CSV table of C-alpha atoms and ligand atoms in Angstrom, one decimal:
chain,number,residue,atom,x,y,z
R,1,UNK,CA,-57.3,33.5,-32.7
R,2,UNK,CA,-56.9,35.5,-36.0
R,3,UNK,CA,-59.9,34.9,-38.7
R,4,UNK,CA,-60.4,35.5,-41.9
R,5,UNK,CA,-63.6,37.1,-41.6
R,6,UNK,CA,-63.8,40.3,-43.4
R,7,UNK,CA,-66.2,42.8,-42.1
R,8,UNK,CA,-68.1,43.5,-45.7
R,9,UNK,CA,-70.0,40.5,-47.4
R,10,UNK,CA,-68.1,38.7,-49.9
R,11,UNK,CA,-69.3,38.3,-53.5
R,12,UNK,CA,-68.9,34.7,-55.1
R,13,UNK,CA,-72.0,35.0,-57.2
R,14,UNK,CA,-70.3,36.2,-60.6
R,15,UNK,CA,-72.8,33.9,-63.0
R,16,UNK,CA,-75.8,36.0,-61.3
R,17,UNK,CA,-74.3,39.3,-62.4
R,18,UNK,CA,-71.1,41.2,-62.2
R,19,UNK,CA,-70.4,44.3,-60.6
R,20,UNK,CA,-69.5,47.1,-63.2
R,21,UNK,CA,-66.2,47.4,-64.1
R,22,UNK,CA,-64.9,51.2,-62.8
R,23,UNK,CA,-62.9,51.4,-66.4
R,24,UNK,CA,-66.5,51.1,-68.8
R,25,UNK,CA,-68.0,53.5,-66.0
R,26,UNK,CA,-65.6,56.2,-67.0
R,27,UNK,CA,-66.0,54.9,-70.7
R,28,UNK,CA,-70.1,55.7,-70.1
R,29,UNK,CA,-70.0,58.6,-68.7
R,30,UNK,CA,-69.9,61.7,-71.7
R,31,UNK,CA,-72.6,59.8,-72.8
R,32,UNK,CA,-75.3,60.6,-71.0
R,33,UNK,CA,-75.2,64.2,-70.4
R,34,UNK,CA,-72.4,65.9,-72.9
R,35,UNK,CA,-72.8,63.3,-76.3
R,36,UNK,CA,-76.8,62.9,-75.3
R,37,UNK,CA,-78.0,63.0,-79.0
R,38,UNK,CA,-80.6,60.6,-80.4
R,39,UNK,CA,-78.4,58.0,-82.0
R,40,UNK,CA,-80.9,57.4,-85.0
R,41,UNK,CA,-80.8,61.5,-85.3
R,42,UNK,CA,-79.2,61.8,-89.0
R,43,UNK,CA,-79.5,65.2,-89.2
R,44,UNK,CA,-77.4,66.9,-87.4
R,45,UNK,CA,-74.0,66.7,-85.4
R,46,UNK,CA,-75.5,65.6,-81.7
R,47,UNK,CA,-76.8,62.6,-83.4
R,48,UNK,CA,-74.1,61.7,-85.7
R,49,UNK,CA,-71.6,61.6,-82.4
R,50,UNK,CA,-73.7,59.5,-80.1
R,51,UNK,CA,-73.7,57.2,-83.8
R,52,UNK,CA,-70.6,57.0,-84.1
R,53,UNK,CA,-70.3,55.6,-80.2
R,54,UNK,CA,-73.1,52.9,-81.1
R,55,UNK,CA,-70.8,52.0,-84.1
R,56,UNK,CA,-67.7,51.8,-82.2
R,57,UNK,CA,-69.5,49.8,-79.6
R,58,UNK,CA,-70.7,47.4,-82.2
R,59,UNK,CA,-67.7,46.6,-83.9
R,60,UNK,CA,-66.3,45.5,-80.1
R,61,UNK,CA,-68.6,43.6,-79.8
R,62,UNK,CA,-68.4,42.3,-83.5
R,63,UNK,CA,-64.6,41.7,-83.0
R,64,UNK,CA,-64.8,39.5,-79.7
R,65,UNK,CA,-67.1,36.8,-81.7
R,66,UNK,CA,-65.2,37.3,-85.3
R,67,UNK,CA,-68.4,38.5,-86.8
R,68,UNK,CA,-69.5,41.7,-88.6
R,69,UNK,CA,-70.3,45.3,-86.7
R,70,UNK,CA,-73.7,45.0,-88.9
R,71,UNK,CA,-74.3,41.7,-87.9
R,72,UNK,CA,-75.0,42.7,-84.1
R,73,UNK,CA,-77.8,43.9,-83.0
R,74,UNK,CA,-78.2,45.4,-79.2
R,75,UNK,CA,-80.9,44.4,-76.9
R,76,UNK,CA,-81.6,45.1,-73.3
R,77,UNK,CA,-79.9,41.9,-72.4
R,78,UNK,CA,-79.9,38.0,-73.4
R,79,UNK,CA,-83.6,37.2,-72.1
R,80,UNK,CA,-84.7,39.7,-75.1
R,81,UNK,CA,-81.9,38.4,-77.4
R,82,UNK,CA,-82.6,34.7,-76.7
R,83,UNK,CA,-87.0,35.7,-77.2
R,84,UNK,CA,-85.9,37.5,-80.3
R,85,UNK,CA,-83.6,34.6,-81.5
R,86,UNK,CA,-85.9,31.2,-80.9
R,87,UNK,CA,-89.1,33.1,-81.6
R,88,UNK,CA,-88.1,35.4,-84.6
R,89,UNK,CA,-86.0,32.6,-86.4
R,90,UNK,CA,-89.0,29.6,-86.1
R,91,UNK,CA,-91.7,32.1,-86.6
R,92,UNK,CA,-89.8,33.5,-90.0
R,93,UNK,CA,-88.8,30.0,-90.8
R,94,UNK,CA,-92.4,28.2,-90.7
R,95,UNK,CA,-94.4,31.2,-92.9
R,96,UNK,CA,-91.2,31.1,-95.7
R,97,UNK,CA,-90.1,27.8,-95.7
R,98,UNK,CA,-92.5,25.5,-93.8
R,99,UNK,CA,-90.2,24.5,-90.9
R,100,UNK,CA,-92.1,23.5,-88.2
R,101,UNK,CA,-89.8,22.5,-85.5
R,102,UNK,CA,-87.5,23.6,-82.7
R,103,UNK,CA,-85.0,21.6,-80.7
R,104,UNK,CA,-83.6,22.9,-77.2
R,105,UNK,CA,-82.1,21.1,-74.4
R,106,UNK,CA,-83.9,20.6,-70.5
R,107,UNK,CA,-80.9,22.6,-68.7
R,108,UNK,CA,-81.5,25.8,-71.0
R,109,UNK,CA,-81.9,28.7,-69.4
R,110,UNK,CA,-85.7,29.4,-68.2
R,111,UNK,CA,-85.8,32.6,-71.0
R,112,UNK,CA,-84.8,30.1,-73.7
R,113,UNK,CA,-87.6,27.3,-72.3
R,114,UNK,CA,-90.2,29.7,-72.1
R,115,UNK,CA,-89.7,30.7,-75.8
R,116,UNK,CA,-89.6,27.7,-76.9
R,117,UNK,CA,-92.8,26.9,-74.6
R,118,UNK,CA,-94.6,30.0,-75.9
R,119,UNK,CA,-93.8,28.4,-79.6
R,120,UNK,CA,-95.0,25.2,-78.3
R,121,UNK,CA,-98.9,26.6,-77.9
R,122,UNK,CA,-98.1,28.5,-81.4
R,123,UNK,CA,-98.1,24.7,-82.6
R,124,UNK,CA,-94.4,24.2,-83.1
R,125,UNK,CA,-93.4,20.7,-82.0
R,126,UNK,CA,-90.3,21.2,-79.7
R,127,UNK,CA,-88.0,18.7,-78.7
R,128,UNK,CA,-86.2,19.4,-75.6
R,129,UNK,CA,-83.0,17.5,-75.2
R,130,UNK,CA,-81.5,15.7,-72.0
R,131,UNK,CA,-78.0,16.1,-70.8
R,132,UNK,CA,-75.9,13.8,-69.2
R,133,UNK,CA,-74.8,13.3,-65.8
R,134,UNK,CA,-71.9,15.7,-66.5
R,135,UNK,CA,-74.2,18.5,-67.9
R,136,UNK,CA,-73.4,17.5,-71.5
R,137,UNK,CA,-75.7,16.9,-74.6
R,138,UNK,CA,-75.4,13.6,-76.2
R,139,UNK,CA,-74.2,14.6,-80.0
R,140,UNK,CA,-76.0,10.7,-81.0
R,141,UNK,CA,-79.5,12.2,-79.6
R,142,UNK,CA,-78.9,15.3,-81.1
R,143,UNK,CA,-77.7,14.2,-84.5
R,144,UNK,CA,-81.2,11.7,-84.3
R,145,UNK,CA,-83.3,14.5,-83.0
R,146,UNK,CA,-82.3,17.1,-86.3
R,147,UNK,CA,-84.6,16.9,-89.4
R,148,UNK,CA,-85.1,19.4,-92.4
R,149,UNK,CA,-88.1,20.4,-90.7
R,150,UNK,CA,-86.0,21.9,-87.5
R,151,UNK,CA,-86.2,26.0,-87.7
R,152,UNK,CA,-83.9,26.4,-85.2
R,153,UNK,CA,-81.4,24.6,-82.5
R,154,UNK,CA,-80.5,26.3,-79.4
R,155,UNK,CA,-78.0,25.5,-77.3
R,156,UNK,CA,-76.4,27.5,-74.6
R,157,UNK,CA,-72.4,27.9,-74.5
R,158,UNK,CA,-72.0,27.8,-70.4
R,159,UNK,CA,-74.5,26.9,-68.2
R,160,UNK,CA,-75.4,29.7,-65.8
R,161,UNK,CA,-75.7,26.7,-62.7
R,162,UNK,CA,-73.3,24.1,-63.4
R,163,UNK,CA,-70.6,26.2,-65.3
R,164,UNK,CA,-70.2,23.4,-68.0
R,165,UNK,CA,-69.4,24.3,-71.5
R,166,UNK,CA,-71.2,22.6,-74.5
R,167,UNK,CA,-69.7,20.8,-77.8
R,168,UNK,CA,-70.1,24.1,-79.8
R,169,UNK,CA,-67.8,23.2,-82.8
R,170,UNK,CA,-69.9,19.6,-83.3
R,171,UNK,CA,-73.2,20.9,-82.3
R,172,UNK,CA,-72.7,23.5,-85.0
R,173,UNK,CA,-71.9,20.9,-87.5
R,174,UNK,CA,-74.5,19.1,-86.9
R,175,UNK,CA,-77.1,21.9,-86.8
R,176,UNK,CA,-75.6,22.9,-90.4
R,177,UNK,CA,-75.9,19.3,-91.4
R,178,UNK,CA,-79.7,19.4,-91.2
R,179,UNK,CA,-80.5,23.1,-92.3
R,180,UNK,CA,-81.1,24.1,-88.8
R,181,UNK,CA,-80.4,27.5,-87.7
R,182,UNK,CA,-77.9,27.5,-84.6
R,183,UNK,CA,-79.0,29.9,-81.7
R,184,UNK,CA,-76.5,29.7,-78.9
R,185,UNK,CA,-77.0,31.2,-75.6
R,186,UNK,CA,-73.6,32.6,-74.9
R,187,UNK,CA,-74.6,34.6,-71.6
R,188,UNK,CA,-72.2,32.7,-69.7
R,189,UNK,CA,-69.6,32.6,-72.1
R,190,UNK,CA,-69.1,35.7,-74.1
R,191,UNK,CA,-65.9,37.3,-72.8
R,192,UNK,CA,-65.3,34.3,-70.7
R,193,UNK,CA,-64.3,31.5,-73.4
R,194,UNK,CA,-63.0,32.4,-76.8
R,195,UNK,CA,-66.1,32.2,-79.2
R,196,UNK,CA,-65.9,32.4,-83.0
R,197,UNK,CA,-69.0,32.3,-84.8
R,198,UNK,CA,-67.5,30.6,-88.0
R,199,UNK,CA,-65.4,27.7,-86.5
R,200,UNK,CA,-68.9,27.6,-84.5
R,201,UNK,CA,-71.2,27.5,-86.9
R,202,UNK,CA,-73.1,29.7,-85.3
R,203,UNK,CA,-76.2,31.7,-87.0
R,204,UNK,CA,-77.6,33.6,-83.7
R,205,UNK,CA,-76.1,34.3,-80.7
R,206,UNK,CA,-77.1,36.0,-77.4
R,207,UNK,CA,-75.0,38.4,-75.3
R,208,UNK,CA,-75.6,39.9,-72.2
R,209,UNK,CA,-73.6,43.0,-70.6
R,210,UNK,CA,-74.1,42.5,-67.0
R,211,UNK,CA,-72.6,39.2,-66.9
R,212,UNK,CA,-69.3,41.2,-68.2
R,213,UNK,CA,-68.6,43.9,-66.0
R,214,UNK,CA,-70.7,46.2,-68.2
R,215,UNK,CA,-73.8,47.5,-67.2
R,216,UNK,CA,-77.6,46.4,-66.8
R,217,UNK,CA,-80.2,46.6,-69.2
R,218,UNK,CA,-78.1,46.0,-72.6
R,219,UNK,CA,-77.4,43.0,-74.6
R,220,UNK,CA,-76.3,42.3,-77.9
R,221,UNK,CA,-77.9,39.2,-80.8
R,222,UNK,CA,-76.0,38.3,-83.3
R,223,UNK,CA,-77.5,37.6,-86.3
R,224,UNK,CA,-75.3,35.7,-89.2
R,225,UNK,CA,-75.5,37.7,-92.6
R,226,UNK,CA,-74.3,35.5,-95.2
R,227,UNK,CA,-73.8,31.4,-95.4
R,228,UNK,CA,-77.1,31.3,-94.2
R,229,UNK,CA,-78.3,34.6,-94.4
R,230,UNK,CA,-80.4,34.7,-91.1
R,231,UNK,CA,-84.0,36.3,-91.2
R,232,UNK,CA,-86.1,37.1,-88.2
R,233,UNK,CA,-89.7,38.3,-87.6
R,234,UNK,CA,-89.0,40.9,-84.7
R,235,UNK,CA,-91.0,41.2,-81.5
R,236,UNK,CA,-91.7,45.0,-81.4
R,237,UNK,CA,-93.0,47.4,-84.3
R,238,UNK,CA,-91.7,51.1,-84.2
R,239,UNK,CA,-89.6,52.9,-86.0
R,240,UNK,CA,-87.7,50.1,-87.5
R,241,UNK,CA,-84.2,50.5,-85.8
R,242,UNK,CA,-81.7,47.8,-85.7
R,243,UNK,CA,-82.8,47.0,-89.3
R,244,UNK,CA,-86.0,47.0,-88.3
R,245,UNK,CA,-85.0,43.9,-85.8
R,246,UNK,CA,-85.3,45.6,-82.6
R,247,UNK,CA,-87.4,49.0,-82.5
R,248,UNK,CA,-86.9,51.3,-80.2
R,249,UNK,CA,-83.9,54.0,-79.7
R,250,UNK,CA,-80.9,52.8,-78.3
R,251,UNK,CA,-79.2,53.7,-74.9
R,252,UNK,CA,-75.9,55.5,-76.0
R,253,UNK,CA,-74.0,54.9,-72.9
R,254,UNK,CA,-75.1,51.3,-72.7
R,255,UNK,CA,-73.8,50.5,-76.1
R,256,UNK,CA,-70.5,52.3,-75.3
R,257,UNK,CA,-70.9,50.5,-71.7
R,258,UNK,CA,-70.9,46.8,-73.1
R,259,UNK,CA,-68.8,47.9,-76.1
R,260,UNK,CA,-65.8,48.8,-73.5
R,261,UNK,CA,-66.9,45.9,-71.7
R,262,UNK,CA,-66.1,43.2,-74.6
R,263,UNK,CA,-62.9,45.4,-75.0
R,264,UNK,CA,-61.6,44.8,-71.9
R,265,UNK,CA,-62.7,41.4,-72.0
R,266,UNK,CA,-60.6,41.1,-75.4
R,267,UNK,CA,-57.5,42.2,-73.9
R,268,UNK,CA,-57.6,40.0,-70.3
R,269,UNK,CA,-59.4,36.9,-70.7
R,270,UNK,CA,-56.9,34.2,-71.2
R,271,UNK,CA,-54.9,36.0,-68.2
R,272,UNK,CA,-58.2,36.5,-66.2
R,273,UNK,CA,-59.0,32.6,-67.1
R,274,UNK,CA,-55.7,31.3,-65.8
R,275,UNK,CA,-56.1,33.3,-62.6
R,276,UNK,CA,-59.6,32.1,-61.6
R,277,UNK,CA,-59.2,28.6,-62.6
R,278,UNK,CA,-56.0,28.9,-59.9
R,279,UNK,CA,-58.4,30.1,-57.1
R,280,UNK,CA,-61.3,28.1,-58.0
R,281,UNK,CA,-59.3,24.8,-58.5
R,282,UNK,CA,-57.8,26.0,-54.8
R,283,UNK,CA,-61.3,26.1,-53.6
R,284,UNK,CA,-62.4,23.3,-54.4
R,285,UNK,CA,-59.4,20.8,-53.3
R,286,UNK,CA,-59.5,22.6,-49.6
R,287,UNK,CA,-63.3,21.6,-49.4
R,288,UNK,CA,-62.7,18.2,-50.9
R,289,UNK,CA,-60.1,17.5,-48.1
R,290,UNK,CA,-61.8,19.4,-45.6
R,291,UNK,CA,-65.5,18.3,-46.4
R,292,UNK,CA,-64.8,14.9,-48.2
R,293,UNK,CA,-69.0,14.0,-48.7
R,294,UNK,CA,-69.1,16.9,-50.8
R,295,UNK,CA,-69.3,16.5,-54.6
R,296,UNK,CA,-69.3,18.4,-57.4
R,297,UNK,CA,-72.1,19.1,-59.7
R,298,UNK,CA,-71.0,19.4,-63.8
R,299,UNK,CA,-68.4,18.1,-65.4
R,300,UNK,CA,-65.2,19.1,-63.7
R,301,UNK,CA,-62.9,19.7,-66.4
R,302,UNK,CA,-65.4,20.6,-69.6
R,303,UNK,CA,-66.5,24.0,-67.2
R,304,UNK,CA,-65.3,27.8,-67.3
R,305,UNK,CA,-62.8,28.9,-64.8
R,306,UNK,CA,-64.9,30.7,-62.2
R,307,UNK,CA,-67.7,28.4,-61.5
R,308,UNK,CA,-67.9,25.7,-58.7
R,309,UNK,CA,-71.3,24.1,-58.0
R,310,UNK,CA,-71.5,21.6,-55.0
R,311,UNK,CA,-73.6,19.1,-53.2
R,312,UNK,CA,-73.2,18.9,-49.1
R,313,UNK,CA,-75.3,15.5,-48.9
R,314,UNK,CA,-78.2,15.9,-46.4
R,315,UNK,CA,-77.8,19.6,-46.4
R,316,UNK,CA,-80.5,21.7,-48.1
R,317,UNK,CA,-78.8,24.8,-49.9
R,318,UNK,CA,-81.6,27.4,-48.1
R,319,UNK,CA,-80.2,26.0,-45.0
R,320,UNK,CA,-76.6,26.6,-45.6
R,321,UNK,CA,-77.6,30.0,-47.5
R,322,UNK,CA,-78.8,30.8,-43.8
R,323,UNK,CA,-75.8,30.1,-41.9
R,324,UNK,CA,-73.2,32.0,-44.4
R,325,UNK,CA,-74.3,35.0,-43.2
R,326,UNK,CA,-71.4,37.3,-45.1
R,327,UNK,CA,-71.1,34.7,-48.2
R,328,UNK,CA,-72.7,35.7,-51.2
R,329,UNK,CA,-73.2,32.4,-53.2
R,330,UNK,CA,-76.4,31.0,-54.5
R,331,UNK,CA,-78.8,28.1,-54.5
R,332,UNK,CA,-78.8,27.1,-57.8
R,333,UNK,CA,-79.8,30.2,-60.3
R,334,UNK,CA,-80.9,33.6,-59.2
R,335,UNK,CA,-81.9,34.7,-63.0
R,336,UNK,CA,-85.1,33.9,-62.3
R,337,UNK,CA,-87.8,35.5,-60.0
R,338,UNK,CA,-85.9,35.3,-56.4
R,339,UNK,CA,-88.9,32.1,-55.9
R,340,UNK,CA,-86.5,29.3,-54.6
R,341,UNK,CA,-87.6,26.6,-57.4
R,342,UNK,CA,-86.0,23.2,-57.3
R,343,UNK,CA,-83.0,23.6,-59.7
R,344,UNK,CA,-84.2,22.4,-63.5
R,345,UNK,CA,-80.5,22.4,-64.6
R,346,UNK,CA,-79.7,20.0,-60.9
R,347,UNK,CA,-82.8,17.4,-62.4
R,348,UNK,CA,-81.7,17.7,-65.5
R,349,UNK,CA,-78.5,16.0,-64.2
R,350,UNK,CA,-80.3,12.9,-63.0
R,351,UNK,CA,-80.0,13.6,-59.2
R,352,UNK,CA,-82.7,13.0,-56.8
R,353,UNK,CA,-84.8,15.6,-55.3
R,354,UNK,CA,-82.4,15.7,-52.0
R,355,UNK,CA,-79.1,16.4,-53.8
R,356,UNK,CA,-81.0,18.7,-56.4
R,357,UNK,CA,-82.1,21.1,-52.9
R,358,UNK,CA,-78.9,20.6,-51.5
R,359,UNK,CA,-76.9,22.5,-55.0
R,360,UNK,CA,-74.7,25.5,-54.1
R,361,UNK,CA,-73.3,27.6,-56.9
R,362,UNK,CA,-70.2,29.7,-56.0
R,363,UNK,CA,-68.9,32.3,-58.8
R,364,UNK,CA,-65.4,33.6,-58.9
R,365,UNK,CA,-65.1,36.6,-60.9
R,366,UNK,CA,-62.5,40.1,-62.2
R,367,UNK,CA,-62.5,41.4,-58.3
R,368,UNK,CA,-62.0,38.5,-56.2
R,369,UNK,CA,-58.8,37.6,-54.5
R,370,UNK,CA,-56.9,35.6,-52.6
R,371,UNK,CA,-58.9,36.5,-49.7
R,372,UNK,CA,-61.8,36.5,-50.4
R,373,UNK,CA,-61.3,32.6,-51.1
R,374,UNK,CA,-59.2,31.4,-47.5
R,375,UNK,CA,-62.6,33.7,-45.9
R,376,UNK,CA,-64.9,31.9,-47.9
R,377,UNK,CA,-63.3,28.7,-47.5
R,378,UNK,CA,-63.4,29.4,-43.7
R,379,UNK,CA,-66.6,30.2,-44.1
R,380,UNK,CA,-68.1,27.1,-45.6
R,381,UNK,CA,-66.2,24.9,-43.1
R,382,UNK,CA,-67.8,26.8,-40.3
R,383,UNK,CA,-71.3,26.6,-41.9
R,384,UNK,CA,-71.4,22.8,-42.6
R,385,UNK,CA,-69.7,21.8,-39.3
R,386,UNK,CA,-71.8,24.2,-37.0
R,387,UNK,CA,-75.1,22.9,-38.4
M,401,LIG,C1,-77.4,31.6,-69.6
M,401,LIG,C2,-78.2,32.8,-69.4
M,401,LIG,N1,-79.1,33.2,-70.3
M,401,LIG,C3,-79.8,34.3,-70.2
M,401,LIG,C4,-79.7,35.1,-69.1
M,401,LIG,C5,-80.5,36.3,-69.0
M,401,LIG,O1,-79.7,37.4,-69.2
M,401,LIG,P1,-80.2,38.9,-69.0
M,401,LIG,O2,-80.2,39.1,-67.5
M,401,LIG,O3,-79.2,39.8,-69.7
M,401,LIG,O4,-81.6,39.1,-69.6
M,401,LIG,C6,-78.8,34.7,-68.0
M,401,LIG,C7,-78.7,35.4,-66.7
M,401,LIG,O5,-79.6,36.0,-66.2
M,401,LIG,C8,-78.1,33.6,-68.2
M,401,LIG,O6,-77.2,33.2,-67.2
């Protein structure tokens, strides 16, 4: 009998992180032993060249959103650009203008929470939002829960879990509606989805480069100049870099890294898009036949291409993470510590404390094929029926 099986472990985890693209590798490289200068160096040549890499990076970065090079700012990833965001823009807010509150939703992710937790014992008053059965915000709650004394609204894009993509264009109108600042965790989204921070409305947005085939460590917040002009307090005192936002010298070849990165992503998303959403919607109609108790998690159509996230009733997710030895998917989010936690994002939907353990998140991504799906498809048959 001939199997599928391939001898290396397959990766179907592409919302946890992505594997560096080979193309921003080579794009990385000169800068970190031949262009090595200090980047804030302005006085001579070895500095002005590894500046002139940050500003490239920036403005491809800038150009993926339809926002200004000098309106990004880099990071080490979206945890430090969704802190600086939340806690900068409510902390700036309440000392100039007396705004006092902060309104996220429950199936954030945890970096966005814990801000808006920390802000909490600060004594801000946060409202955290629920979602719907799908995943979705209600735009009634939301409208009722946004007041001129809101700082700041964040709302992620995609959710890392459940793959399902937010009402960006009304949330924004809303949030501008009220005077509230519109942060907008677009981890999960940036390179993914188009995203334009005008027909958004959105004032702050958080970027990460590992979630786009660029490297680890580097982010990117956008921060909207003009129509509001956005004002933060930073986190970190130095030597005022980034505008004095983020302190600290930049990595050169990470900026050139997630520069190349949004580039790339430019040039083969809507191509890229078509191609997962073939596979995954492939996926998921060969379980459904083959496996007809399972069911899916999210909505199904409001959700980006490459993410699947299932329920096999009466099957705990460690369990069948146990038996697809060879399959690397995930119980709910591995952004976190590793600790297997219920699934906030699973509660969030409503479900019960069974189907919430029994979540399985499977990410397609730039490097799988064909393959990769009729093994993992195999796989996941063999896994729930051999139990
Ligand atoms: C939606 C979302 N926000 C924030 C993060 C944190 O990003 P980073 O790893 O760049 O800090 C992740 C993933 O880890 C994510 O999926």
């Amino acid at each position: 009998m001939t199997s599928n099986r391939p001898s290396r472990p397959i990766y179907l985890d592409y919302q946890a992180t992505t594997p560096c693209d080979p193309r921003v590798v080579d794009r990385m490289m000169p800068y970190f032993s031949e262009i090595f200068g200090n980047p804030h160096s302005a006085d001579h040549r070895h500095g002005w060249d590894a500046e002139a890499a940050v500003d490239a990076a920036r403005g491809q970065v800038a150009a993926l959103i339809g926002a200004k090079p000098r309106e990004i700012v880099f990071t080490s990833g979206a945890t430090e650009s969704n802190n600086l965001a939340i806690k900068g823009a409510a902390r700036h807010r309440r000392a100039t203008e007396g705004r006092t509150r902060v309104v996220t939703v429950a199936s954030e992710h945890k970096c966005v929470l814990e801000s808006a937790a920390r802000l909490e014992r600060e004594g801000f008053d946060v409202t955290y939002l629920p979602v719907r059965p799908d995943g979705l915000i209600d735009l009634a709650a939301l409208e009722a829960a946004l007041d001129d004394k809101v700082a700041v609204l964040s709302v992620m894009a995609v959710n890392n879990e459940i793959g399902v993509i937010q009402p960006l264009e009304e949330i924004g109108r809303l949030a501008r509606a009220a005077g509230a600042w519109f942060h907008s965790d677009c981890a999960q989204a940036f390179g993914k989805i188009p995203l334009d921070v005008d027909a958004l409305s959105i004032d702050l947005m958080s970027i990460s480069g590992h979630k786009i085939y660029g490297p680890k460590g580097i982010g990117a917040l956008y921060i909207r100049a003009r129509n509001p002009k956005v004002a933060l307090e930073p986190l970190m005192d130095g030597g005022g870099q980034e505008r004095g936002l983020r302190s600290g010298t930049l990595p050169t070849p990470l900026c050139v890294g997630l520069g190349a990165a949004a580039e790339i992503a430019a040039n083969e998303m809507t191509a890229e898009g078509e191609r997962l959403r073939a596979m995954r919607d492939d996926l998921w109609d060969r379980l459904r036949r083959d496996l007809p108790q399972v069911t899916l998690n999210g909505d199904a159509d409001r959700r980006i291409p490459g993410n699947l996230n299932l329920t096999v009733p009466g099957l705990e997710s460690a369990e069948l993470l146990a038996a697809l030895d060879g399959l690397s998917v995930s119980a709910g989010s591995a952004c976190s510590s590793g600790a297997q936690a219920a699934s906030h994002v699973l509660q969030a939907l409503g479900h019960d404390p069974a189907k919430v353990a029994a979540g399985l998140r499977i990410g397609l991504g730039r490097f799988t094929t064909r393959a990769d799906i009729d093994a993992a498809h195999e796989m996941l048959i063999a896994a729930v029926s051999g139990r």
